[in-house]
mmCIF file of C-alpha atoms and ligand atoms in Angstrom:
data_model
loop_
_atom_site.group_PDB
_atom_site.id
_atom_site.type_symbol
_atom_site.label_atom_id
_atom_site.label_comp_id
_atom_site.label_asym_id
_atom_site.label_seq_id
_atom_site.Cartn_x
_atom_site.Cartn_y
_atom_site.Cartn_z
ATOM 1 C CA UNK E 10 34.552 68.592 8.653
ATOM 2 C CA UNK E 11 30.779 67.076 8.484
ATOM 3 C CA UNK E 12 30.524 65.655 4.719
ATOM 4 C CA UNK E 13 27.417 66.147 2.870
ATOM 5 C CA UNK E 14 25.583 63.076 1.604
ATOM 6 C CA UNK E 15 23.916 62.729 -1.645
ATOM 7 C CA UNK E 16 20.706 61.205 -2.646
ATOM 8 C CA UNK E 17 18.989 60.037 -5.459
ATOM 9 C CA UNK E 18 15.826 61.577 -6.776
ATOM 10 C CA UNK E 19 13.437 58.416 -5.310
ATOM 11 C CA UNK E 20 15.505 58.499 -1.619
ATOM 12 C CA UNK E 21 13.403 62.286 -1.360
ATOM 13 C CA UNK E 22 10.573 60.985 -2.757
ATOM 14 C CA UNK E 23 10.464 57.993 -0.887
ATOM 15 C CA UNK E 24 11.600 60.142 2.450
ATOM 16 C CA UNK E 25 8.302 62.733 1.870
ATOM 17 C CA UNK E 26 9.075 65.338 4.076
ATOM 18 C CA UNK E 27 11.688 64.171 6.039
ATOM 19 C CA UNK E 28 15.598 62.775 5.362
ATOM 20 C CA UNK E 29 18.389 61.062 7.721
ATOM 21 C CA UNK E 30 21.075 59.740 7.038
ATOM 22 C CA UNK E 31 25.393 59.378 9.347
ATOM 23 C CA UNK E 32 26.989 63.380 8.959
ATOM 24 C CA UNK E 33 22.986 63.898 6.793
ATOM 25 C CA UNK E 34 19.689 66.876 7.770
ATOM 26 C CA UNK E 35 16.761 66.580 8.185
ATOM 27 C CA UNK E 36 14.944 68.263 5.580
ATOM 28 C CA UNK E 37 11.211 68.932 7.217
ATOM 29 C CA UNK E 38 8.663 70.954 6.402
ATOM 30 C CA UNK E 39 9.141 74.894 8.017
ATOM 31 C CA UNK E 40 7.335 74.908 10.915
ATOM 32 C CA UNK E 41 6.010 78.773 11.954
ATOM 33 C CA UNK E 42 7.765 77.893 15.448
ATOM 34 C CA UNK E 43 11.243 77.742 13.696
ATOM 35 C CA UNK E 44 10.974 82.230 12.974
ATOM 36 C CA UNK E 45 13.575 82.475 15.382
ATOM 37 C CA UNK E 46 16.162 79.586 14.334
ATOM 38 C CA UNK E 47 15.253 80.275 10.838
ATOM 39 C CA UNK E 48 16.463 84.500 11.696
ATOM 40 C CA UNK E 49 19.655 82.822 13.681
ATOM 41 C CA UNK E 50 20.458 81.496 10.263
ATOM 42 C CA UNK E 51 20.250 84.654 8.590
ATOM 43 C CA UNK E 52 22.499 86.261 11.669
ATOM 44 C CA UNK E 53 25.252 83.759 10.512
ATOM 45 C CA UNK E 54 24.796 83.864 6.997
ATOM 46 C CA UNK E 55 27.073 86.592 4.848
ATOM 47 C CA UNK E 56 25.205 90.288 3.788
ATOM 48 C CA UNK E 57 26.028 88.391 -0.198
ATOM 49 C CA UNK E 58 23.857 85.259 0.282
ATOM 50 C CA UNK E 59 20.875 87.261 2.426
ATOM 51 C CA UNK E 60 21.450 89.780 -0.941
ATOM 52 C CA UNK E 61 22.277 86.812 -3.377
ATOM 53 C CA UNK E 62 18.916 85.056 -1.587
ATOM 54 C CA UNK E 63 16.502 88.582 -1.508
ATOM 55 C CA UNK E 64 18.650 90.723 -4.208
ATOM 56 C CA UNK E 65 18.173 93.323 -0.889
ATOM 57 C CA UNK E 66 20.387 93.104 2.219
ATOM 58 C CA UNK E 67 17.530 91.314 4.665
ATOM 59 C CA UNK E 68 18.573 91.250 8.199
ATOM 60 C CA UNK E 69 16.048 89.028 9.484
ATOM 61 C CA UNK E 70 12.478 88.052 8.319
ATOM 62 C CA UNK E 71 9.987 89.094 10.104
ATOM 63 C CA UNK E 72 6.647 86.917 12.125
ATOM 64 C CA UNK E 73 4.390 88.088 8.752
ATOM 65 C CA UNK E 74 6.913 87.185 5.844
ATOM 66 C CA UNK E 75 7.334 83.537 7.527
ATOM 67 C CA UNK E 76 4.331 82.564 8.499
ATOM 68 C CA UNK E 77 3.084 83.610 4.588
ATOM 69 C CA UNK E 78 6.079 81.235 3.380
ATOM 70 C CA UNK E 79 4.961 78.654 5.933
ATOM 71 C CA UNK E 80 0.851 78.630 4.927
ATOM 72 C CA UNK E 81 0.465 76.097 2.547
ATOM 73 C CA UNK E 82 -2.060 77.650 0.766
ATOM 74 C CA UNK E 83 0.815 80.036 -0.597
ATOM 75 C CA UNK E 84 3.233 77.087 -1.604
ATOM 76 C CA UNK E 85 6.093 74.629 -0.238
ATOM 77 C CA UNK E 86 8.840 75.855 2.392
ATOM 78 C CA UNK E 87 10.841 73.332 4.146
ATOM 79 C CA UNK E 88 13.326 73.761 6.221
ATOM 80 C CA UNK E 89 17.115 71.985 6.653
ATOM 81 C CA UNK E 90 18.969 71.362 10.173
ATOM 82 C CA UNK E 91 21.961 68.973 11.654
ATOM 83 C CA UNK E 92 21.076 65.650 12.017
ATOM 84 C CA UNK E 93 23.093 66.168 15.857
ATOM 85 C CA UNK E 94 21.527 68.744 16.073
ATOM 86 C CA UNK E 95 17.760 69.122 14.832
ATOM 87 C CA UNK E 96 16.861 72.769 16.227
ATOM 88 C CA UNK E 97 19.563 74.409 14.634
ATOM 89 C CA UNK E 98 18.469 75.500 10.299
ATOM 90 C CA UNK E 99 21.093 75.537 8.097
ATOM 91 C CA UNK E 100 18.490 76.077 5.041
ATOM 92 C CA UNK E 101 15.383 77.634 4.091
ATOM 93 C CA UNK E 102 14.361 76.814 1.010
ATOM 94 C CA UNK E 103 10.613 77.362 -0.690
ATOM 95 C CA UNK E 104 8.403 77.022 -3.393
ATOM 96 C CA UNK E 105 5.941 79.518 -3.454
ATOM 97 C CA UNK E 106 2.385 80.321 -5.883
ATOM 98 C CA UNK E 107 3.287 83.206 -8.431
ATOM 99 C CA UNK E 108 0.138 85.518 -10.434
ATOM 100 C CA UNK E 109 0.978 82.818 -13.259
ATOM 101 C CA UNK E 110 -1.137 80.131 -13.188
ATOM 102 C CA UNK E 111 0.780 76.631 -12.739
ATOM 103 C CA UNK E 112 3.791 78.864 -11.935
ATOM 104 C CA UNK E 113 5.957 78.530 -8.746
ATOM 105 C CA UNK E 114 9.245 80.735 -7.804
ATOM 106 C CA UNK E 115 12.100 78.721 -5.854
ATOM 107 C CA UNK E 116 14.206 80.608 -3.535
ATOM 108 C CA UNK E 117 17.203 79.493 -1.184
ATOM 109 C CA UNK E 118 18.966 80.411 1.202
ATOM 110 C CA UNK E 119 21.988 77.850 2.572
ATOM 111 C CA UNK E 120 24.128 79.527 5.304
ATOM 112 C CA UNK E 121 27.097 80.256 4.760
ATOM 113 C CA UNK E 122 29.556 77.442 7.194
ATOM 114 C CA UNK E 123 26.940 75.255 4.624
ATOM 115 C CA UNK E 124 27.541 76.407 0.673
ATOM 116 C CA UNK E 125 30.090 74.613 -1.027
ATOM 117 C CA UNK E 126 28.481 71.498 0.395
ATOM 118 C CA UNK E 127 25.642 69.605 -2.052
ATOM 119 C CA UNK E 128 23.230 71.037 -0.388
ATOM 120 C CA UNK E 129 21.989 73.326 -2.325
ATOM 121 C CA UNK E 130 21.636 71.050 -5.198
ATOM 122 C CA UNK E 131 20.276 68.472 -3.176
ATOM 123 C CA UNK E 132 17.379 70.815 -1.672
ATOM 124 C CA UNK E 133 16.095 72.289 -5.277
ATOM 125 C CA UNK E 134 15.936 68.767 -6.252
ATOM 126 C CA UNK E 135 14.044 68.090 -3.051
ATOM 127 C CA UNK E 136 11.748 71.288 -4.573
ATOM 128 C CA UNK E 137 10.777 69.893 -7.646
ATOM 129 C CA UNK E 138 10.376 66.004 -6.787
ATOM 130 C CA UNK E 139 7.857 67.397 -4.318
ATOM 131 C CA UNK E 140 5.590 68.821 -7.031
ATOM 132 C CA UNK E 141 5.047 65.205 -7.611
ATOM 133 C CA UNK E 142 3.024 65.397 -5.122
ATOM 134 C CA UNK E 143 2.394 68.532 -3.731
ATOM 135 C CA UNK E 144 2.091 70.714 -5.990
ATOM 136 C CA UNK E 145 0.152 69.121 -8.778
ATOM 137 C CA UNK E 146 -0.570 71.435 -10.875
ATOM 138 C CA UNK E 147 3.345 73.501 -10.922
ATOM 139 C CA UNK E 148 3.845 72.769 -14.784
ATOM 140 C CA UNK E 149 6.699 75.787 -14.490
ATOM 141 C CA UNK E 150 9.225 76.541 -11.404
ATOM 142 C CA UNK E 151 10.818 79.549 -12.009
ATOM 143 C CA UNK E 152 14.212 80.871 -9.926
ATOM 144 C CA UNK E 153 15.491 84.821 -10.433
ATOM 145 C CA UNK E 154 19.496 84.958 -9.788
ATOM 146 C CA UNK E 155 22.675 87.921 -9.662
ATOM 147 C CA UNK E 156 23.836 85.713 -13.323
ATOM 148 C CA UNK E 157 27.576 86.114 -11.320
ATOM 149 C CA UNK E 158 25.809 83.658 -8.008
ATOM 150 C CA UNK E 159 27.970 80.554 -10.438
ATOM 151 C CA UNK E 160 26.965 78.086 -7.879
ATOM 152 C CA UNK E 161 22.236 79.138 -8.542
ATOM 153 C CA UNK E 162 23.708 78.988 -12.356
ATOM 154 C CA UNK E 163 25.297 75.616 -12.439
ATOM 155 C CA UNK E 164 21.933 73.768 -9.992
ATOM 156 C CA UNK E 165 20.069 75.535 -12.675
ATOM 157 C CA UNK E 166 20.742 74.389 -15.447
ATOM 158 C CA UNK E 167 21.584 71.084 -13.910
ATOM 159 C CA UNK E 168 18.209 70.499 -13.419
ATOM 160 C CA UNK E 169 17.388 71.556 -17.067
ATOM 161 C CA UNK E 170 16.512 75.087 -16.783
ATOM 162 C CA UNK E 171 16.006 77.936 -19.748
ATOM 163 C CA UNK E 172 17.517 81.854 -18.895
ATOM 164 C CA UNK E 173 16.898 84.616 -19.862
ATOM 165 C CA UNK E 174 19.655 86.566 -21.141
ATOM 166 C CA UNK E 175 21.599 89.306 -17.827
ATOM 167 C CA UNK E 176 19.255 92.223 -17.410
ATOM 168 C CA UNK E 177 20.410 94.138 -15.195
ATOM 169 C CA UNK E 178 22.628 91.803 -13.197
ATOM 170 C CA UNK E 179 20.425 89.275 -13.085
ATOM 171 C CA UNK E 180 19.485 85.687 -14.398
ATOM 172 C CA UNK E 181 15.492 84.835 -15.053
ATOM 173 C CA UNK E 182 15.672 80.676 -15.037
ATOM 174 C CA UNK E 183 13.370 78.593 -16.339
ATOM 175 C CA UNK E 184 12.173 75.322 -15.453
ATOM 176 C CA UNK E 185 9.486 72.933 -17.191
ATOM 177 C CA UNK E 186 8.439 70.436 -15.173
ATOM 178 C CA UNK E 187 8.405 66.664 -16.862
ATOM 179 C CA UNK E 188 4.738 65.398 -17.195
HETATM 180 C C1 COA U 11 22.893 79.493 -4.175
HETATM 181 C C2 COA U 11 23.218 78.086 -3.031
HETATM 182 C C3 COA U 11 21.600 77.686 -3.015
HETATM 183 C C4 COA U 11 23.435 77.036 -3.645
HETATM 184 O O1 COA U 11 23.364 76.039 -2.418
HETATM 185 P P1 COA U 11 25.203 75.486 -2.253
HETATM 186 O O2 COA U 11 24.478 73.996 -1.413
HETATM 187 O O3 COA U 11 26.409 76.122 -2.089
HETATM 188 O O4 COA U 11 25.582 74.797 -3.795
HETATM 189 P P2 COA U 11 26.235 72.981 -4.033
HETATM 190 O O5 COA U 11 27.570 72.504 -3.279
HETATM 191 O O6 COA U 11 25.328 72.606 -3.931
HETATM 192 O O7 COA U 11 27.077 73.680 -5.038
HETATM 193 C C5 COA U 11 26.520 73.493 -6.719
HETATM 194 C C6 COA U 11 26.532 74.253 -7.922
HETATM 195 O O8 COA U 11 28.139 74.716 -7.834
HETATM 196 C C7 COA U 11 29.182 73.935 -7.892
HETATM 197 N N1 COA U 11 30.199 74.350 -7.229
HETATM 198 C C8 COA U 11 30.311 74.186 -5.366
HETATM 199 N N2 COA U 11 30.916 75.191 -5.488
HETATM 200 C C9 COA U 11 31.702 76.390 -6.256
HETATM 201 C C10 COA U 11 32.165 77.501 -6.281
HETATM 202 N N3 COA U 11 33.588 78.334 -4.728
HETATM 203 N N4 COA U 11 32.639 78.184 -7.149
HETATM 204 C C11 COA U 11 32.152 77.461 -8.337
HETATM 205 N N5 COA U 11 30.709 76.961 -8.567
HETATM 206 C C12 COA U 11 30.760 75.387 -7.417
HETATM 207 C C13 COA U 11 28.812 72.533 -7.563
HETATM 208 O O9 COA U 11 30.063 72.572 -7.789
HETATM 209 C C14 COA U 11 27.240 72.229 -8.000
HETATM 210 O O10 COA U 11 27.301 71.819 -9.294
HETATM 211 P P3 COA U 11 27.036 71.117 -9.532
HETATM 212 O O11 COA U 11 25.515 71.798 -9.645
HETATM 213 O O12 COA U 11 26.783 70.875 -11.320
HETATM 214 O O13 COA U 11 27.322 69.606 -9.112
HETATM 215 C C15 COA U 11 24.253 79.045 -1.664
HETATM 216 O O14 COA U 11 25.527 79.282 -2.469
HETATM 217 C C16 COA U 11 23.451 80.186 -1.214
HETATM 218 O O15 COA U 11 22.342 79.884 -0.592
HETATM 219 N N6 COA U 11 23.169 81.149 -1.965
HETATM 220 C C17 COA U 11 23.428 82.289 -1.136
HETATM 221 C C18 COA U 11 21.931 82.621 -1.102
HETATM 222 C C19 COA U 11 21.444 82.660 -2.688
HETATM 223 O O16 COA U 11 22.718 82.990 -3.475
HETATM 224 N N7 COA U 11 20.461 81.690 -3.679
HETATM 225 C C20 COA U 11 19.913 81.226 -4.764
HETATM 226 C C21 COA U 11 18.952 82.641 -5.323
HETATM 227 S S1 COA U 11 17.315 82.830 -4.908
#
């Protein structure tokens, strides 16, 4: 089984949008042409994972939705792929503008077979690091997750997030970016 190797934040900053290392993945900016691979990943994900990401039983993204996510005017989206198979998408992370000034919303989906190996933690930190070069106006990152989503809660706590009380089974997290 492949292992995921964690990287210090500085390595992410230095590499900007592309990372590579033995046994690890490539992380790069998402392109509209990735849609088929992104939806193949969605098809390999369990209903639970898709529900955890979207709060709904989404099976796939429409071209319109994916185009919006890839449009840099709306935010930053990256995909991760195994090093040996760069066209296979195994995770998608988005940091999108919100209606609130200086606030971006994080969304992340790691394919089930790759969960629990550190990829979600690394991607979340990568997205936060990208704000320093790609979203200078971002002061706060928000994320909404299930109150039983231990992995996501653990990642968010590790980033110093402030959590709202659970409402309707979900928790809103707020990470204030250091200036
Ligand atoms: C939530 C998600 C992004 C986490 O990514 P991941 O790669 O699976 O998680 P990681 O391996 O990085 O582990 C994250 C944390 O959970 C812990 N963890 C790992 N496996 C765990 C398990 N089975 N139970 C509890 N905690 C676990 C890790 O120790 C780590 O803790 P740390 O941050 O304190 O070190 C991923 O599981 C996922 O995509 N889930 C479905 C979609 C989703 O929930 N998205 C979040 C809402 S937008």
